[in-house]
Short mmCIF file of C-alpha atoms and ligand atoms in Angstrom, two decimals:
data_model
loop_
_atom_site.label_atom_id
_atom_site.label_comp_id
_atom_site.label_asym_id
_atom_site.label_seq_id
_atom_site.Cartn_x
_atom_site.Cartn_y
_atom_site.Cartn_z
CA MET Q 82 -41.65 -7.44 -9.67
CA THR Q 83 -40.45 -7.29 -13.23
CA ASP Q 84 -40.77 -9.40 -16.43
CA LYS Q 85 -37.95 -11.33 -15.25
CA THR Q 86 -38.46 -11.61 -11.51
CA ALA Q 87 -42.18 -12.60 -12.20
CA GLN Q 88 -40.86 -15.78 -14.13
CA ASP Q 89 -40.66 -18.79 -11.84
CA HIS Q 90 -37.61 -20.21 -13.48
CA VAL Q 91 -34.29 -19.98 -11.82
CA LEU Q 92 -31.07 -20.56 -13.81
CA ILE Q 93 -28.56 -22.72 -12.48
CA PHE Q 94 -24.87 -21.30 -13.13
CA ASP Q 95 -22.44 -23.91 -11.93
CA THR Q 96 -18.56 -22.42 -11.25
CA THR Q 97 -17.45 -25.98 -10.12
CA LEU Q 98 -14.67 -25.66 -12.65
CA ARG Q 99 -13.90 -22.06 -11.60
CA ASP Q 100 -14.42 -20.87 -8.20
CA GLY Q 101 -14.54 -24.55 -6.73
CA GLU Q 102 -11.54 -25.34 -8.65
CA GLN Q 103 -9.75 -22.50 -7.03
CA SER Q 104 -10.10 -24.24 -3.47
CA PRO Q 105 -6.43 -24.59 -2.32
CA GLY Q 106 -5.27 -28.17 -3.07
CA ALA Q 107 -8.32 -29.02 -5.64
CA THR Q 108 -6.67 -29.72 -9.02
CA MET Q 109 -8.73 -31.41 -11.70
CA SER Q 110 -6.63 -32.79 -14.77
CA HIS Q 111 -7.61 -31.41 -18.53
CA ASP Q 112 -9.35 -34.57 -18.97
CA GLU Q 113 -11.15 -34.39 -15.95
CA LYS Q 114 -12.43 -31.15 -16.28
CA LEU Q 115 -14.23 -31.97 -19.46
CA GLU Q 116 -15.80 -34.63 -18.36
CA ILE Q 117 -17.05 -32.57 -15.40
CA ALA Q 118 -18.33 -30.11 -17.71
CA GLY Q 119 -19.97 -32.49 -19.94
CA LEU Q 120 -22.05 -34.29 -16.87
CA LEU Q 121 -23.00 -30.87 -16.13
CA ASP Q 122 -24.39 -30.22 -19.52
CA GLU Q 123 -26.60 -33.36 -19.67
CA MET Q 124 -27.72 -32.73 -15.74
CA GLY Q 125 -28.96 -29.33 -17.57
CA VAL Q 126 -26.79 -26.72 -15.99
CA ASP Q 127 -27.86 -23.31 -17.83
CA ILE Q 128 -24.60 -21.81 -17.71
CA ILE Q 129 -20.86 -23.66 -16.83
CA GLU Q 130 -18.33 -21.38 -15.43
CA ALA Q 131 -15.58 -23.40 -17.14
CA GLY Q 132 -12.45 -21.18 -15.89
CA PHE Q 133 -10.29 -18.28 -15.46
CA PRO Q 134 -8.69 -18.37 -19.17
CA ILE Q 135 -5.59 -15.67 -18.69
CA ALA Q 136 -4.70 -17.51 -15.17
CA SER Q 137 -2.77 -20.05 -17.21
CA GLU Q 138 -2.46 -22.14 -20.33
CA GLY Q 139 -4.37 -24.99 -18.75
CA ASP Q 140 -6.87 -23.19 -18.06
CA PHE Q 141 -7.46 -21.33 -21.10
CA ALA Q 142 -7.01 -24.93 -22.56
CA ALA Q 143 -9.66 -26.31 -21.02
CA VAL Q 144 -12.14 -23.59 -21.12
CA SER Q 145 -11.60 -23.21 -25.14
CA GLU Q 146 -12.19 -27.20 -25.43
CA ILE Q 147 -15.34 -27.11 -22.86
CA ALA Q 148 -16.46 -24.21 -25.25
CA ARG Q 149 -15.78 -26.83 -28.24
CA ASN Q 150 -17.53 -29.57 -26.98
CA SER Q 151 -20.99 -27.83 -25.16
CA ARG Q 152 -24.27 -28.93 -26.16
CA ASN Q 153 -26.80 -26.92 -24.49
CA SER Q 154 -25.24 -25.21 -21.83
CA VAL Q 155 -24.05 -21.40 -21.89
CA ILE Q 156 -20.19 -21.76 -21.40
CA CYS Q 157 -18.76 -18.38 -19.29
CA GLY Q 158 -15.32 -17.75 -18.65
CA LEU Q 159 -14.23 -15.22 -15.64
CA ALA Q 160 -11.75 -11.93 -16.81
CA ARG Q 161 -10.90 -9.26 -14.56
CA ALA Q 162 -11.48 -5.41 -15.60
CA ASN Q 163 -8.89 -5.27 -18.03
CA PHE Q 164 -9.05 -5.56 -21.88
CA ALA Q 165 -5.94 -8.06 -21.71
CA ASP Q 166 -8.07 -10.46 -19.40
CA ILE Q 167 -11.56 -9.79 -21.45
CA ASP Q 168 -10.13 -10.51 -24.64
CA ARG Q 169 -8.12 -13.63 -23.57
CA CYS Q 170 -11.97 -15.14 -22.55
CA TRP Q 171 -13.55 -13.87 -25.27
CA GLU Q 172 -10.57 -16.31 -27.45
CA ALA Q 173 -11.84 -19.22 -25.19
CA VAL Q 174 -15.63 -19.06 -25.11
CA LYS Q 175 -16.37 -18.02 -28.56
CA HIS Q 176 -16.30 -21.53 -29.54
CA ALA Q 177 -19.14 -22.28 -27.48
CA ALA Q 178 -22.53 -21.96 -29.18
CA LYS Q 179 -23.52 -20.12 -26.31
CA PRO Q 180 -20.64 -17.88 -25.11
CA ARG Q 181 -20.58 -15.56 -21.91
CA ILE Q 182 -17.75 -13.33 -20.55
CA HIS Q 183 -18.45 -12.67 -16.65
CA THR Q 184 -16.23 -9.77 -15.87
CA PHE Q 185 -16.00 -8.21 -12.25
CA ILE Q 186 -14.04 -5.73 -10.14
CA GLY Q 187 -14.35 -5.48 -6.16
CA THR Q 188 -16.36 -2.32 -5.80
CA SER Q 189 -16.12 -2.35 -1.73
CA PRO Q 190 -13.88 0.42 0.24
CA LEU Q 191 -11.32 -2.44 1.19
CA HIS Q 192 -11.17 -3.38 -2.86
CA ARG Q 193 -11.03 0.11 -3.88
CA ASP Q 194 -8.04 0.77 -1.63
CA ILE Q 195 -6.50 -2.46 -3.56
CA THR Q 196 -6.65 -1.14 -7.18
CA ALA Q 197 -5.89 2.57 -5.78
CA LEU Q 198 -9.24 3.58 -7.66
CA ASP Q 199 -11.53 6.32 -6.35
CA GLN Q 200 -15.25 6.14 -7.05
CA GLU Q 201 -15.32 7.95 -10.19
CA GLY Q 202 -12.13 6.16 -11.31
CA MET Q 203 -13.84 2.89 -10.70
CA ILE Q 204 -17.07 3.88 -12.79
CA GLU Q 205 -15.12 5.01 -15.24
CA LYS Q 206 -13.30 1.33 -15.72
CA ILE Q 207 -16.55 -0.73 -15.38
CA ALA Q 208 -18.21 1.62 -18.05
CA ALA Q 209 -15.07 0.69 -20.72
CA THR Q 210 -14.18 -2.65 -19.26
CA VAL Q 211 -18.48 -3.38 -19.59
CA ALA Q 212 -18.59 -2.21 -23.14
CA HIS Q 213 -15.42 -3.70 -24.34
CA ALA Q 214 -16.93 -7.21 -23.33
CA ARG Q 215 -20.05 -6.27 -25.09
CA ASN Q 216 -18.71 -5.31 -28.52
CA LEU Q 217 -17.16 -8.94 -28.24
CA CYS Q 218 -20.14 -10.90 -27.12
CA ASP Q 219 -24.15 -10.56 -27.02
CA ASN Q 220 -24.06 -12.37 -23.59
CA VAL Q 221 -21.95 -10.47 -20.49
CA GLN Q 222 -22.33 -11.29 -16.97
CA TRP Q 223 -21.01 -8.62 -14.65
CA SER Q 224 -20.28 -8.74 -10.79
CA PRO Q 225 -19.37 -6.07 -7.96
CA MET Q 226 -17.03 -8.51 -5.93
CA ASP Q 227 -17.56 -7.78 -2.07
CA ALA Q 228 -21.10 -6.67 -3.15
CA THR Q 229 -22.27 -7.03 0.53
CA ARG Q 230 -19.73 -4.76 1.97
CA THR Q 231 -20.13 -1.90 -0.66
CA GLU Q 232 -21.88 0.84 0.32
CA HIS Q 233 -25.48 0.76 -1.22
CA ASP Q 234 -25.63 4.04 -3.01
CA TYR Q 235 -22.57 3.53 -4.60
CA LEU Q 236 -23.57 -0.21 -5.24
CA CYS Q 237 -26.65 1.17 -7.23
CA ARG Q 238 -24.60 3.47 -9.29
CA VAL Q 239 -21.72 0.67 -10.08
CA VAL Q 240 -24.82 -1.90 -11.26
CA GLU Q 241 -26.30 1.03 -13.16
CA THR Q 242 -23.29 1.95 -15.10
CA ALA Q 243 -22.67 -1.93 -15.96
CA ILE Q 244 -26.41 -2.21 -17.24
CA LYS Q 245 -25.93 0.76 -19.02
CA ASN Q 246 -22.91 -0.51 -21.00
CA GLY Q 247 -24.16 -3.70 -22.02
CA ALA Q 248 -24.39 -5.90 -18.91
CA THR Q 249 -26.45 -8.60 -19.53
CA THR Q 250 -26.65 -10.52 -15.93
CA ILE Q 251 -25.46 -8.67 -12.68
CA ASN Q 252 -24.30 -11.05 -10.17
CA ILE Q 253 -24.13 -9.87 -6.36
CA PRO Q 254 -21.51 -11.83 -5.01
CA ASP Q 255 -21.21 -12.25 -1.32
CA THR Q 256 -17.25 -12.75 -1.58
CA VAL Q 257 -16.71 -13.31 2.09
CA GLY Q 258 -19.79 -15.30 2.87
CA TYR Q 259 -20.29 -12.22 5.12
CA THR Q 260 -24.25 -11.94 4.41
CA ALA Q 261 -27.03 -13.33 6.31
CA PRO Q 262 -30.78 -14.31 4.95
CA ARG Q 263 -32.78 -11.33 5.38
CA GLU Q 264 -30.14 -8.98 4.53
CA SER Q 265 -29.71 -11.12 0.93
CA ALA Q 266 -32.95 -10.47 0.08
CA ASP Q 267 -33.20 -6.71 1.24
CA LEU Q 268 -30.10 -6.06 -1.12
CA ILE Q 269 -31.46 -7.90 -3.99
CA ARG Q 270 -34.80 -5.98 -3.68
CA MET Q 271 -33.30 -2.60 -2.92
CA LEU Q 272 -31.19 -2.85 -6.46
CA LEU Q 273 -34.42 -3.94 -8.18
CA GLU Q 274 -36.54 -0.88 -6.79
CA ARG Q 275 -33.43 1.43 -7.46
CA VAL Q 276 -31.51 1.23 -10.81
CA PRO Q 277 -32.81 2.14 -13.61
CA GLY Q 278 -32.92 -0.89 -16.28
CA ALA Q 279 -32.43 -3.32 -13.48
CA ASP Q 280 -36.13 -5.01 -14.87
CA GLU Q 281 -34.33 -5.59 -18.36
CA ILE Q 282 -31.68 -7.76 -16.93
CA VAL Q 283 -31.21 -10.89 -14.58
CA PHE Q 284 -29.78 -10.86 -11.20
CA ALA Q 285 -27.78 -13.61 -9.94
CA THR Q 286 -27.02 -14.55 -6.20
CA HIS Q 287 -23.32 -15.70 -5.52
CA CYS Q 288 -23.03 -16.53 -1.76
CA HIS Q 289 -19.84 -18.11 0.01
CA ASN Q 290 -20.50 -20.57 3.17
CA ASP Q 291 -17.82 -18.83 5.80
CA LEU Q 292 -21.11 -18.83 8.36
CA GLY Q 293 -22.90 -21.72 6.92
CA MET Q 294 -25.50 -19.32 5.25
CA ALA Q 295 -24.76 -19.67 1.71
CA THR Q 296 -27.60 -21.90 0.64
CA ALA Q 297 -30.04 -19.72 2.45
CA ASN Q 298 -28.84 -16.53 1.87
CA SER Q 299 -28.69 -18.00 -2.28
CA LEU Q 300 -32.73 -18.81 -1.73
CA ALA Q 301 -33.25 -15.47 0.45
CA ALA Q 302 -32.05 -13.40 -2.65
CA VAL Q 303 -34.02 -15.86 -5.36
CA GLU Q 304 -37.56 -14.78 -3.04
CA ALA Q 305 -36.93 -11.14 -3.63
CA GLY Q 306 -36.27 -11.78 -7.34
CA ALA Q 307 -32.77 -12.89 -8.46
CA ARG Q 308 -33.12 -15.54 -11.22
CA GLN Q 309 -29.80 -17.09 -11.49
CA ILE Q 310 -28.46 -19.01 -8.50
CA GLU Q 311 -24.44 -19.35 -8.59
CA CYS Q 312 -23.24 -22.49 -7.54
CA THR Q 313 -20.65 -25.82 -6.91
CA ILE Q 314 -20.93 -29.71 -6.72
CA ASN Q 315 -20.79 -30.22 -3.33
CA GLY Q 316 -20.36 -26.74 -2.14
CA LEU Q 317 -16.77 -26.94 -3.22
CA GLY Q 318 -14.85 -23.73 -2.99
CA GLU Q 319 -12.71 -21.55 -1.26
CA ARG Q 320 -12.25 -21.68 2.55
CA ALA Q 321 -15.75 -23.07 3.95
CA GLY Q 322 -16.99 -23.07 -0.02
CA ASN Q 323 -19.84 -22.16 -2.23
CA THR Q 324 -23.44 -22.68 -2.28
CA ALA Q 325 -24.13 -26.29 -3.02
CA LEU Q 326 -25.85 -26.79 -6.20
CA GLU Q 327 -27.59 -30.28 -4.81
CA GLU Q 328 -28.91 -28.19 -1.90
CA VAL Q 329 -30.29 -25.30 -3.62
CA VAL Q 330 -32.11 -27.30 -6.38
CA MET Q 331 -33.21 -30.05 -3.89
CA ALA Q 332 -34.80 -27.34 -1.40
CA MET Q 333 -36.74 -25.81 -4.46
CA ARG Q 334 -37.60 -29.01 -5.39
CA VAL Q 335 -38.61 -30.73 -1.88
CA ARG Q 336 -40.31 -27.07 -0.59
CA ASN Q 337 -41.67 -26.43 -3.63
CA ASP Q 338 -44.84 -24.82 -1.65
CA ILE Q 339 -43.24 -22.09 -0.06
CA MET Q 340 -40.19 -21.78 -3.00
CA PRO Q 341 -42.68 -21.81 -5.95
CA TYR Q 342 -39.74 -22.34 -8.64
CA ARG Q 343 -38.24 -24.36 -11.40
CA THR Q 344 -34.99 -25.29 -12.86
CA GLY Q 345 -34.13 -27.36 -15.70
CA ILE Q 346 -31.85 -29.71 -13.40
CA ASP Q 347 -32.52 -33.53 -14.05
CA THR Q 348 -31.77 -34.24 -9.56
CA THR Q 349 -31.02 -37.99 -10.77
CA LYS Q 350 -27.50 -37.09 -12.00
CA ILE Q 351 -27.02 -35.32 -8.81
CA MET Q 352 -25.16 -38.24 -6.69
CA HIS Q 353 -22.84 -39.54 -9.82
CA LEU Q 354 -21.70 -35.28 -9.96
CA SER Q 355 -21.09 -35.53 -6.40
CA ARG Q 356 -18.82 -38.59 -6.12
CA ARG Q 357 -17.08 -37.74 -9.73
CA VAL Q 358 -16.00 -34.01 -8.22
CA SER Q 359 -15.13 -35.46 -5.24
CA GLN Q 360 -13.07 -37.73 -6.56
CA VAL Q 361 -11.26 -35.90 -9.06
CA SER Q 362 -10.65 -33.20 -6.82
CA GLY Q 363 -9.25 -34.68 -3.84
CA PHE Q 364 -11.98 -33.58 -1.56
CA ALA Q 365 -14.12 -36.00 0.03
CA VAL Q 366 -17.78 -35.31 1.07
CA GLN Q 367 -18.39 -34.99 4.84
CA TYR Q 368 -20.31 -38.10 5.85
CA ASN Q 369 -23.23 -35.38 7.24
CA LYS Q 370 -23.20 -33.35 4.41
CA ALA Q 371 -26.81 -32.13 2.99
CA VAL Q 372 -28.28 -34.26 0.46
CA VAL Q 373 -25.26 -36.15 -0.98
CA GLY Q 374 -23.50 -36.97 2.59
CA LYS Q 375 -23.20 -40.75 2.98
CA ASN Q 376 -25.57 -40.48 5.90
CA ALA Q 377 -28.00 -38.37 4.35
CA PHE Q 378 -30.66 -41.19 3.99
CA LEU Q 379 -29.25 -43.69 7.01
CA HIS Q 380 -31.20 -44.25 10.16
CA GLU Q 381 -29.50 -44.97 12.72
CA SER Q 382 -31.28 -44.84 15.76
CA GLY Q 383 -34.52 -47.65 16.75
CA ILE Q 384 -37.07 -45.22 16.49
CA HIS Q 385 -36.02 -43.99 12.94
CA GLN Q 386 -35.85 -47.01 11.64
CA ASP Q 387 -38.78 -48.36 12.94
CA GLY Q 388 -40.54 -45.24 11.55
CA VAL Q 389 -38.76 -45.63 8.19
CA LEU Q 390 -39.98 -49.09 7.69
CA LYS Q 391 -43.50 -48.42 8.46
CA ASN Q 392 -43.29 -45.13 6.31
CA VAL Q 393 -40.20 -43.82 4.93
CA GLN Q 394 -41.62 -39.96 5.11
CA THR Q 395 -41.67 -39.95 8.78
CA PHE Q 396 -37.82 -39.25 8.48
CA GLU Q 397 -37.21 -38.73 5.05
CA ILE Q 398 -38.06 -35.95 2.95
CA MET Q 399 -36.77 -36.85 -0.47
CA ARG Q 400 -36.39 -40.20 -2.07
CA PRO Q 401 -32.93 -41.42 -2.82
CA GLU Q 402 -34.04 -42.29 -6.25
CA ASP Q 403 -34.64 -38.68 -6.71
CA ILE Q 404 -31.09 -37.84 -6.59
CA GLY Q 405 -29.78 -40.93 -8.28
CA LEU Q 406 -29.07 -43.29 -5.30
CA THR Q 407 -30.09 -46.42 -6.70
CA ALA Q 408 -32.40 -48.33 -4.39
CA LYS Q 409 -30.74 -51.87 -4.13
CA ASN Q 410 -27.28 -51.69 -3.10
CA ILE Q 411 -26.14 -54.96 -3.26
CA ALA Q 412 -24.61 -54.97 -6.24
CA MET Q 413 -22.31 -57.66 -7.77
CA GLY Q 414 -20.61 -61.20 -6.75
CA LYS Q 415 -17.80 -62.77 -8.13
CA HIS Q 416 -19.73 -64.63 -10.78
CA SER Q 417 -21.16 -61.53 -12.24
CA GLY Q 418 -20.01 -61.32 -16.28
CA ARG Q 419 -19.12 -58.55 -18.25
CA ALA Q 420 -22.46 -57.48 -19.41
CA ALA Q 421 -23.98 -57.02 -15.92
CA LEU Q 422 -21.23 -54.72 -14.69
CA ARG Q 423 -21.51 -52.68 -17.89
CA ALA Q 424 -25.36 -52.23 -16.89
CA LYS Q 425 -24.59 -51.51 -13.15
CA MET Q 426 -22.08 -49.30 -14.19
CA ALA Q 427 -24.48 -47.39 -16.33
CA GLU Q 428 -27.20 -47.35 -13.48
CA LEU Q 429 -24.45 -45.47 -11.41
CA GLY Q 430 -24.19 -42.82 -13.82
CA TYR Q 431 -20.85 -44.48 -15.62
CA ASP Q 432 -21.20 -44.21 -19.46
CA LEU Q 433 -18.09 -47.08 -19.92
CA GLY Q 434 -16.09 -47.77 -23.31
CA ASP Q 435 -15.00 -51.01 -24.55
CA ASN Q 436 -11.92 -50.46 -23.12
CA GLN Q 437 -12.61 -48.43 -20.12
CA LEU Q 438 -15.02 -51.68 -19.20
CA LYS Q 439 -12.33 -53.94 -19.77
CA ASP Q 440 -10.14 -52.41 -17.17
CA VAL Q 441 -12.50 -52.02 -14.89
CA PHE Q 442 -14.05 -55.51 -15.26
CA VAL Q 443 -10.45 -56.80 -14.56
CA ARG Q 444 -10.31 -54.88 -10.87
CA PHE Q 445 -14.02 -55.64 -10.17
CA LYS Q 446 -13.18 -59.71 -10.38
CA ALA Q 447 -9.79 -59.35 -8.43
CA LEU Q 448 -12.16 -57.16 -5.53
CA ALA Q 449 -14.68 -59.89 -5.67
CA ASP Q 450 -11.98 -62.32 -4.87
CA ARG Q 451 -10.82 -60.71 -2.03
CA LYS Q 452 -14.62 -59.23 -0.92
CA LYS Q 453 -17.76 -61.24 -0.32
CA GLU Q 454 -20.32 -58.40 -1.43
CA VAL Q 455 -19.52 -55.88 -3.90
CA TYR Q 456 -21.87 -52.65 -3.03
CA ASP Q 457 -22.55 -49.75 -5.59
CA ASP Q 458 -20.08 -47.47 -3.36
CA ASP Q 459 -17.14 -50.20 -3.86
CA LEU Q 460 -17.69 -49.89 -7.81
CA VAL Q 461 -17.70 -46.06 -7.42
CA ALA Q 462 -14.29 -46.45 -5.63
CA LEU Q 463 -12.87 -48.62 -8.43
CA MET Q 464 -13.39 -45.70 -10.70
CA ALA Q 465 -11.39 -43.68 -8.35
CA ASP Q 466 -7.92 -45.09 -10.25
CA ALA Q 467 -9.77 -46.48 -13.36
CA SER Q 468 -7.69 -43.86 -15.37
CA ALA Q 469 -4.69 -45.93 -14.89
CA SER Q 470 -3.69 -46.81 -18.55
CA GLY Q 471 -0.75 -49.55 -18.09
CA ASP Q 472 1.71 -47.07 -19.66
CA GLU Q 473 2.04 -44.96 -16.17
CA HIS Q 474 5.94 -44.07 -15.60
CA LEU Q 475 5.88 -45.57 -12.18
CA GLN Q 476 3.94 -48.97 -11.44
CA VAL Q 477 3.57 -50.58 -8.54
CA LYS Q 478 4.39 -54.35 -9.36
CA LYS Q 479 4.72 -56.18 -5.84
CA LEU Q 480 4.62 -55.01 -1.99
CA ARG Q 481 5.56 -56.80 1.14
CA VAL Q 482 4.80 -54.68 4.57
CA VAL Q 483 6.18 -55.72 7.97
CA CYS Q 484 4.31 -53.91 10.39
CA GLY Q 485 3.13 -54.91 14.24
CA THR Q 486 3.75 -53.55 17.83
CA GLU Q 487 7.49 -53.35 17.54
CA GLY Q 488 9.07 -50.86 15.05
CA PRO Q 489 10.73 -50.50 12.67
CA GLN Q 490 8.16 -51.17 9.90
CA GLU Q 491 9.34 -52.25 6.98
CA ALA Q 492 8.38 -52.26 3.01
CA GLU Q 493 9.68 -54.85 0.49
CA LEU Q 494 8.65 -52.85 -2.71
CA THR Q 495 9.02 -53.89 -6.69
CA MET Q 496 8.49 -51.11 -8.55
CA SER Q 497 8.49 -50.27 -12.46
CA VAL Q 498 10.11 -47.23 -13.16
CA GLY Q 499 10.18 -45.90 -16.80
CA GLY Q 500 9.96 -49.52 -17.63
CA GLU Q 501 12.79 -51.11 -15.85
CA GLU Q 502 12.09 -52.84 -12.63
CA LYS Q 503 13.64 -51.81 -9.46
CA PHE Q 504 13.28 -53.63 -5.87
CA VAL Q 505 14.02 -51.84 -2.45
CA ASP Q 506 13.60 -52.56 0.78
CA ALA Q 507 13.24 -49.75 3.67
CA SER Q 508 11.75 -48.92 6.74
CA GLY Q 509 10.12 -46.04 8.46
CA ASP Q 510 7.66 -45.22 11.52
CA GLY Q 511 4.44 -47.12 10.67
CA PRO Q 512 3.86 -49.16 7.37
CA VAL Q 513 2.72 -45.79 5.08
CA ASP Q 514 5.84 -44.61 6.04
CA ALA Q 515 7.67 -47.57 5.27
CA CYS Q 516 6.27 -47.94 1.70
CA PHE Q 517 6.61 -43.97 1.06
CA ASN Q 518 10.34 -44.19 1.88
CA ALA Q 519 10.41 -46.84 -0.53
CA VAL Q 520 9.07 -45.24 -3.02
CA LYS Q 521 11.06 -42.43 -2.77
CA MET Q 522 14.33 -44.61 -3.06
CA LEU Q 523 13.26 -45.95 -6.16
CA TYR Q 524 12.25 -42.58 -7.46
CA PRO Q 525 14.12 -39.55 -5.59
CA HIS Q 526 11.96 -36.66 -6.17
CA ASN Q 527 11.70 -33.36 -3.89
CA ALA Q 528 8.14 -33.04 -3.72
CA LYS Q 529 6.40 -32.62 -0.24
CA LEU Q 530 3.68 -34.46 0.84
CA ASP Q 531 0.55 -32.01 1.71
CA LEU Q 532 -1.95 -34.03 2.79
CA TYR Q 533 -2.78 -38.12 3.06
CA GLN Q 534 -6.49 -38.77 3.56
CA VAL Q 535 -7.90 -42.33 4.44
CA SER Q 536 -11.90 -43.21 4.29
CA ALA Q 537 -13.54 -46.35 4.41
CA VAL Q 538 -16.29 -46.86 1.51
CA THR Q 539 -18.25 -48.97 3.22
CA GLU Q 540 -18.51 -50.92 6.58
CA GLY Q 541 -16.93 -54.21 7.65
CA THR Q 542 -13.28 -55.08 8.01
CA ASP Q 543 -13.40 -56.40 4.49
CA ALA Q 544 -14.35 -52.74 3.25
CA GLN Q 545 -12.16 -50.87 0.69
CA ALA Q 546 -10.00 -47.83 1.73
CA THR Q 547 -10.17 -45.07 -0.72
CA VAL Q 548 -6.82 -43.19 -0.28
CA SER Q 549 -6.19 -39.28 -1.41
CA VAL Q 550 -2.66 -37.82 -1.65
CA ARG Q 551 -1.72 -34.43 -2.19
CA ILE Q 552 1.90 -33.30 -3.14
CA SER Q 553 3.60 -30.38 -4.27
CA ARG Q 554 6.97 -29.06 -6.07
CA ASP Q 555 7.81 -25.64 -6.75
CA GLY Q 556 4.38 -24.39 -6.32
CA THR Q 557 2.65 -27.32 -8.29
CA VAL Q 558 0.03 -29.43 -6.94
CA TYR Q 559 -0.90 -32.82 -8.01
CA THR Q 560 -3.25 -34.94 -6.66
CA GLY Q 561 -3.53 -38.92 -6.69
CA GLN Q 562 -6.38 -41.16 -5.42
CA SER Q 563 -7.11 -44.88 -4.94
CA ALA Q 564 -8.80 -47.86 -3.48
CA ASP Q 565 -7.97 -51.10 -2.36
CA THR Q 566 -9.19 -53.54 0.85
CA ASP Q 567 -5.53 -53.05 1.73
CA THR Q 568 -5.41 -49.71 3.18
CA VAL Q 569 -1.43 -49.76 2.70
CA VAL Q 570 -1.81 -50.83 -0.95
CA ALA Q 571 -4.21 -48.37 -1.91
CA SER Q 572 -1.53 -45.44 -0.13
CA VAL Q 573 0.90 -46.48 -2.06
CA LYS Q 574 -0.53 -46.41 -5.18
CA ALA Q 575 -2.63 -43.29 -4.48
CA TYR Q 576 1.04 -41.71 -3.46
CA VAL Q 577 2.40 -43.34 -7.03
CA ASN Q 578 -0.86 -42.10 -8.81
CA ALA Q 579 0.49 -38.19 -7.65
CA LEU Q 580 4.07 -38.94 -8.57
CA ASN Q 581 3.07 -40.09 -12.19
CA ARG Q 582 1.08 -36.63 -12.43
CA MET Q 583 4.11 -34.74 -11.41
CA HIS Q 584 6.11 -36.77 -13.96
CA ALA Q 585 3.74 -35.81 -16.70
CA GLY Q 586 3.29 -32.26 -15.56
CA GLN Q 587 -0.02 -32.50 -14.81
CA GLY Q 588 -0.72 -30.06 -12.09
CA ARG Q 589 -1.92 -27.09 -10.78
CA ALA Q 590 -0.24 -23.66 -9.82
CA ASN Q 591 -0.82 -23.83 -6.10
CA ASN Q 592 -2.07 -20.32 -5.20
CA SER Q 593 -1.44 -18.72 -8.43
CA ALA Q 594 -1.09 -14.86 -7.41
CA LEU Q 595 -3.69 -13.83 -10.27
CA GLN Q 596 -6.38 -16.18 -9.10
CA THR Q 597 -5.91 -15.17 -5.47
CA SER Q 598 -5.48 -11.58 -5.82
CA ALA Q 599 -8.49 -11.41 -8.26
CA ALA Q 600 -11.39 -13.49 -7.61
CA GLY Q 601 -12.75 -14.79 -4.41
O1 LIG D 709 -16.99 -14.79 -4.96
C1 LIG D 709 -17.08 -13.62 -5.58
O2 LIG D 709 -16.92 -12.53 -5.46
C2 LIG D 709 -16.28 -14.16 -7.04
C3 LIG D 709 -16.40 -13.28 -8.05
C4 LIG D 709 -15.19 -13.63 -9.10
C5 LIG D 709 -17.95 -13.41 -8.51
O3 LIG D 709 -16.05 -15.49 -7.13
ZN1 LIG D 710 -16.54 -16.49 -5.38
#
């Protein structure tokens, strides 16, 4: 054990905005990225990986602004092992009070083949690029991508080279989710024992979840001496995702007896971040997801319900309020006023400005007229399209749908297109298809519908539906969300929302060659 590993503090490095945002189809707008970064900072995340500055102008702008706005967190950007990437990264993160450059290269035989570098050539490249980064920034993280499939002797050599040239954090990625807990721990232990200078730096663990072992592998690495966990909210990330922040943090808290580590995370912010990341990324959280899934605190079987009523600890190992789930779920009725709504939203983690409150209040009243009980989850769903400002290019004005056992189903749609109201009558194979056809007739476009997903917010036949839509055109992806007690209305609004983003050029490159070839 070294000085650093003897400490019980584990740094939380959140990469929702970089590795998470890389998930195919995840698109966050510039403003949404800024909002998520602000929430992560407030939650106590030690390091925020804000993006990959050279990947696009959009990424560069987001990382720069997140750096400027940062308060407590270190702001980190990703860069491949070349000077241009590193310089661009520095240009973006240098605005932060605490900047970090994270540079990496694939070190396993498979990756060495791709880069056409032999072992010695790669060592030279690592030395030069890490030294270059360190000349720009005092805080440099280096990662041997695919570390868990890199020969141990060679891994020791590359890590030693990075440390000698100025790396202050060494991250050990399990890029393809290949390792298992014991091996993950052994690898960190081996590096701590064999690499000269290992006691001078912090070891980080970065695990992907391809075999469902990311959280276990990260915690095993910590037990062996790693003191930084890289993770994302909801485990968002490519393929099966990354280690989930909420899982590692709550595991260390609930099982502090066997994992005696602490983090600076305010766990009561977890639920709000989970909901916001799900909304802005368009990735729903599975119902049985650990910690933040809808069912995580629900008890269905009689035996469980009986036990929980007598003593909640019989079937609950953490309290809902520890992750920011409010105890009272029946929220508001149609007589509730603006002040009550503002207070309730604040309890749910939303700090609404006056204009936003005005907009949400109008939609809350409309919902309360249609729905007997407005639950917390309904209010959260209302926020899904709270960004609608009223000056969008496309606005749904009126919709009537005819559906039933005999088709074709029909939709009569009035929509404002660039300020001009237009009407159309369209048919289709089902009501949603008829509506989407109507939208396309009023706003002809060549985007492809990649995803259409509906989920119920609460129980009951008057439950709101949240709909996520993802479309793409010329390699750029646009998403839209909406919620309504009428599933068809929510569908059309989500579709129109995505089209508005396309119209405004607020998309994200799909499978950008840079990102997929460069980082896992
Ligand atoms: O999974 C991975 O290897 C990565 C690196 C860029 C750290 O995300
Ligand atoms: Zn990764």
